[in-house]
């Protein structure tokens, strides 16, 4: 499973990259705004900076909602770097845009997916990635991981090449659940990725190893 980080923070992206497990980045207008980045030129420059850090795909979301504007905006984003994946919302015009981009060999990420039917349409249109939102479904008492499982079954039935990018991942249990089901990619905050490192028995075991080493070394010096 690929690990993407869902952020526009260059420092967080660098931390994840330095950990050695980062495969890509996803962003959205909200994450850009959180970093205080607004306006076309600054946003495009920020995407370029992200692409300079990572080796894998970088999802850059269109703000436009109608077909022609999505195409215009998406073509500009795709021209920034060959790592850019044009992120398009799950709407009627969004599906049309994904189909257009797929005919031009431009990578796409269909976002805001909340049903297996939406994921099926995205795959039919040729999306590179489909982003079902696990955490947001959990927020309304719907099993987000169950949606990942449904999409996995459908895509496997027909050998769709579209990759399942589990989005709105909140914590390590989400990551492990997606891994068990067979999601191709997960995207989440750095802390969720970092939390996979932690276990109290690892900490106590290491402390014991170091204490034993120190004790034996002290005895050898006597």
C-alpha positions as CSV (number, residue, x, y, z in Angstrom):
1,X,0.0,0.0,0.0
2,X,1.3,3.4,-0.9
3,X,1.5,6.1,1.8
4,X,0.5,9.6,0.8
5,X,0.5,12.6,3.3
6,X,-2.6,14.8,3.2
7,X,-1.2,18.3,3.8
8,X,0.1,21.5,2.2
9,X,2.8,21.9,4.9
10,X,6.3,21.7,3.4
11,X,7.8,20.9,6.8
12,X,5.4,18.0,7.4
13,X,6.1,16.7,3.8
14,X,9.8,16.9,4.5
15,X,9.4,14.9,7.8
16,X,7.4,12.2,6.0
17,X,9.9,12.1,3.2
18,X,12.8,11.8,5.6
19,X,11.1,8.9,7.3
20,X,11.6,7.0,4.1
21,X,8.0,5.7,3.5
22,X,6.4,8.5,1.6
23,X,4.9,7.8,-1.8
24,X,3.1,11.0,-2.6
25,X,1.0,14.0,-1.4
26,X,-2.6,15.0,-1.5
27,X,-3.8,18.6,-1.0
28,X,-7.0,20.6,-1.3
29,X,-8.0,24.3,-1.2
30,X,-8.7,24.0,2.6
31,X,-5.2,22.7,3.3
32,X,-3.7,25.4,1.1
33,X,-5.7,28.1,3.0
34,X,-4.5,26.6,6.3
35,X,-0.9,27.4,5.2
36,X,-2.0,30.9,4.2
37,X,-1.5,30.3,0.5
38,X,-4.0,32.0,-1.8
39,X,-4.0,33.2,-5.4
40,X,-3.2,31.3,-8.5
41,X,0.5,32.1,-8.8
42,X,1.4,31.4,-5.1
43,X,-0.6,28.2,-5.2
44,X,1.1,27.0,-8.3
45,X,4.5,27.9,-6.8
46,X,3.6,25.9,-3.7
47,X,2.7,22.8,-5.8
48,X,6.1,23.1,-7.6
49,X,7.8,23.3,-4.2
50,X,6.0,20.1,-3.1
51,X,7.0,18.3,-6.3
52,X,10.6,19.3,-5.6
53,X,10.5,17.4,-2.3
54,X,8.7,14.2,-3.2
55,X,9.3,11.5,-5.8
56,X,5.7,10.4,-6.3
57,X,2.3,11.8,-7.3
58,X,1.0,15.1,-6.0
59,X,-2.7,15.7,-6.1
60,X,-3.6,19.3,-7.0
61,X,-7.3,20.1,-6.8
62,X,-9.3,22.3,-9.2
63,X,-11.4,25.0,-7.6
64,X,-13.7,25.3,-10.7
65,X,-17.0,23.5,-10.7
66,X,-18.1,23.6,-14.4
67,X,-16.6,21.5,-17.2
68,X,-14.8,24.1,-19.3
69,X,-13.3,25.9,-16.3
70,X,-12.1,22.5,-14.8
71,X,-10.4,21.7,-18.1
72,X,-8.7,25.0,-18.3
73,X,-7.6,24.9,-14.7
74,X,-6.6,21.2,-14.8
75,X,-4.4,21.7,-17.9
76,X,-2.5,24.5,-16.1
77,X,-2.0,22.3,-13.1
78,X,-0.8,19.3,-15.1
79,X,1.7,21.5,-16.9
80,X,3.5,22.4,-13.7
81,X,5.2,19.1,-13.2
82,X,4.7,15.5,-14.5
83,X,4.1,14.4,-10.8
84,X,0.9,16.5,-10.7
85,X,-2.4,14.6,-10.5
86,X,-5.4,16.7,-11.3
87,X,-7.9,16.3,-8.4
88,X,-11.5,16.6,-9.6
89,X,-14.7,16.5,-7.5
90,X,-17.3,13.7,-8.0
91,X,-19.9,15.7,-9.9
92,X,-21.4,15.4,-13.4
93,X,-19.0,17.9,-14.8
94,X,-16.2,16.3,-12.8
95,X,-16.8,12.9,-14.4
96,X,-16.8,14.5,-17.9
97,X,-13.6,16.3,-17.0
98,X,-12.0,13.0,-15.8
99,X,-12.9,11.4,-19.1
100,X,-11.4,14.3,-21.0
101,X,-8.2,14.2,-19.0
102,X,-7.9,10.5,-19.4
103,X,-8.0,10.8,-23.2
104,X,-5.0,13.3,-22.9
105,X,-3.1,10.9,-20.6
106,X,-3.4,13.3,-17.7
107,X,-3.5,11.7,-14.3
108,X,-6.7,12.4,-12.2
109,X,-7.9,11.8,-8.7
110,X,-11.7,11.8,-8.3
111,X,-12.4,13.2,-4.8
112,X,-15.3,13.5,-2.4
113,X,-16.5,9.9,-3.1
114,X,-19.0,8.5,-0.6
115,X,-20.6,5.6,-2.5
116,X,-19.6,2.5,-4.5
117,X,-21.7,3.8,-7.4
118,X,-19.7,7.0,-7.5
119,X,-16.4,5.0,-7.5
120,X,-17.7,2.9,-10.3
121,X,-18.5,5.9,-12.5
122,X,-15.0,7.4,-11.7
123,X,-13.3,4.1,-12.8
124,X,-15.5,4.0,-16.0
125,X,-14.4,7.6,-16.8
126,X,-10.7,6.6,-16.5
127,X,-9.7,8.1,-13.1
128,X,-6.2,7.3,-12.0
129,X,-7.3,7.4,-8.4
130,X,-10.6,7.4,-6.6
131,X,-10.8,9.0,-3.1
132,X,-13.5,7.5,-0.8
133,X,-13.6,9.5,2.4
134,X,-13.3,7.0,5.3
135,X,-13.3,9.4,8.2
136,X,-16.1,11.6,7.1
137,X,-18.4,8.6,6.7
138,X,-17.4,7.4,10.2
139,X,-18.4,10.9,11.4
140,X,-22.0,10.3,10.4
141,X,-22.0,6.7,11.8
142,X,-21.5,5.0,8.5
143,X,-18.7,2.4,8.2
144,X,-16.1,4.0,6.0
145,X,-14.0,0.9,5.7
146,X,-17.1,-1.0,4.4
147,X,-17.1,1.4,1.4
148,X,-13.4,0.6,0.7
149,X,-14.3,-3.1,0.8
150,X,-17.2,-2.6,-1.7
151,X,-15.1,-0.6,-4.1
152,X,-12.3,-3.2,-3.9
153,X,-14.7,-6.0,-4.8
154,X,-16.1,-4.0,-7.8
155,X,-12.7,-3.0,-9.1
156,X,-11.4,-6.6,-8.8
157,X,-14.5,-8.0,-10.6
158,X,-13.7,-6.0,-13.7
159,X,-9.9,-5.4,-13.4
160,X,-10.3,-1.6,-13.3
161,X,-6.9,0.0,-13.2
162,X,-8.2,2.9,-11.0
163,X,-6.4,2.9,-7.7
164,X,-8.4,3.1,-4.4
165,X,-6.9,6.1,-2.5
166,X,-8.5,5.9,1.0
167,X,-8.9,9.5,2.1
168,X,-9.9,11.3,5.3
169,X,-7.9,8.7,7.2
170,X,-7.7,9.9,10.8
171,X,-5.6,7.3,12.8
172,X,-3.6,4.1,12.7
173,X,-6.7,1.9,12.9
174,X,-8.0,3.4,9.7
175,X,-4.6,2.8,8.0
176,X,-4.5,-0.8,9.2
177,X,-8.1,-1.4,8.2
178,X,-7.4,-0.1,4.7
179,X,-4.3,-2.3,4.4
180,X,-6.2,-5.4,5.4
181,X,-9.0,-4.7,2.8
182,X,-6.5,-3.9,0.0
183,X,-6.7,-0.2,-0.6
184,X,-4.0,0.8,-3.1
185,X,-3.2,4.0,-1.3
186,X,-4.0,5.7,2.0
187,X,-3.6,9.5,2.6
188,X,-3.7,11.0,6.0
189,X,-1.9,13.4,8.4
190,X,1.7,12.9,9.4
191,X,0.7,12.0,12.9
192,X,-1.4,9.1,11.7
193,X,1.6,7.7,9.8
194,X,4.0,8.3,12.6
195,X,1.7,6.6,15.1
196,X,2.4,3.3,13.4
197,X,5.9,3.4,14.9
198,X,4.6,3.4,18.5
199,X,4.0,0.5,20.8
200,X,4.5,0.5,24.6
201,X,6.2,-2.9,24.6
202,X,8.7,-1.6,22.0
203,X,9.5,1.4,24.3
204,X,9.8,-0.8,27.5
205,X,11.8,-3.5,25.6
206,X,14.3,-0.9,24.3
207,X,14.6,0.6,27.8
208,X,15.3,-2.9,29.2
209,X,17.9,-3.7,26.6
210,X,19.7,-0.4,27.2
211,X,19.6,-0.9,31.0
212,X,21.0,-4.4,30.7
213,X,23.8,-3.2,28.4
214,X,24.7,-0.5,30.8
215,X,24.7,-2.9,33.8
216,X,26.9,-5.5,32.0
217,X,29.3,-2.8,30.8
218,X,29.6,-1.4,34.4
219,X,30.3,-5.0,35.7
220,X,33.0,-5.4,33.0
221,X,34.8,-2.3,34.1
222,X,35.0,-3.3,37.7
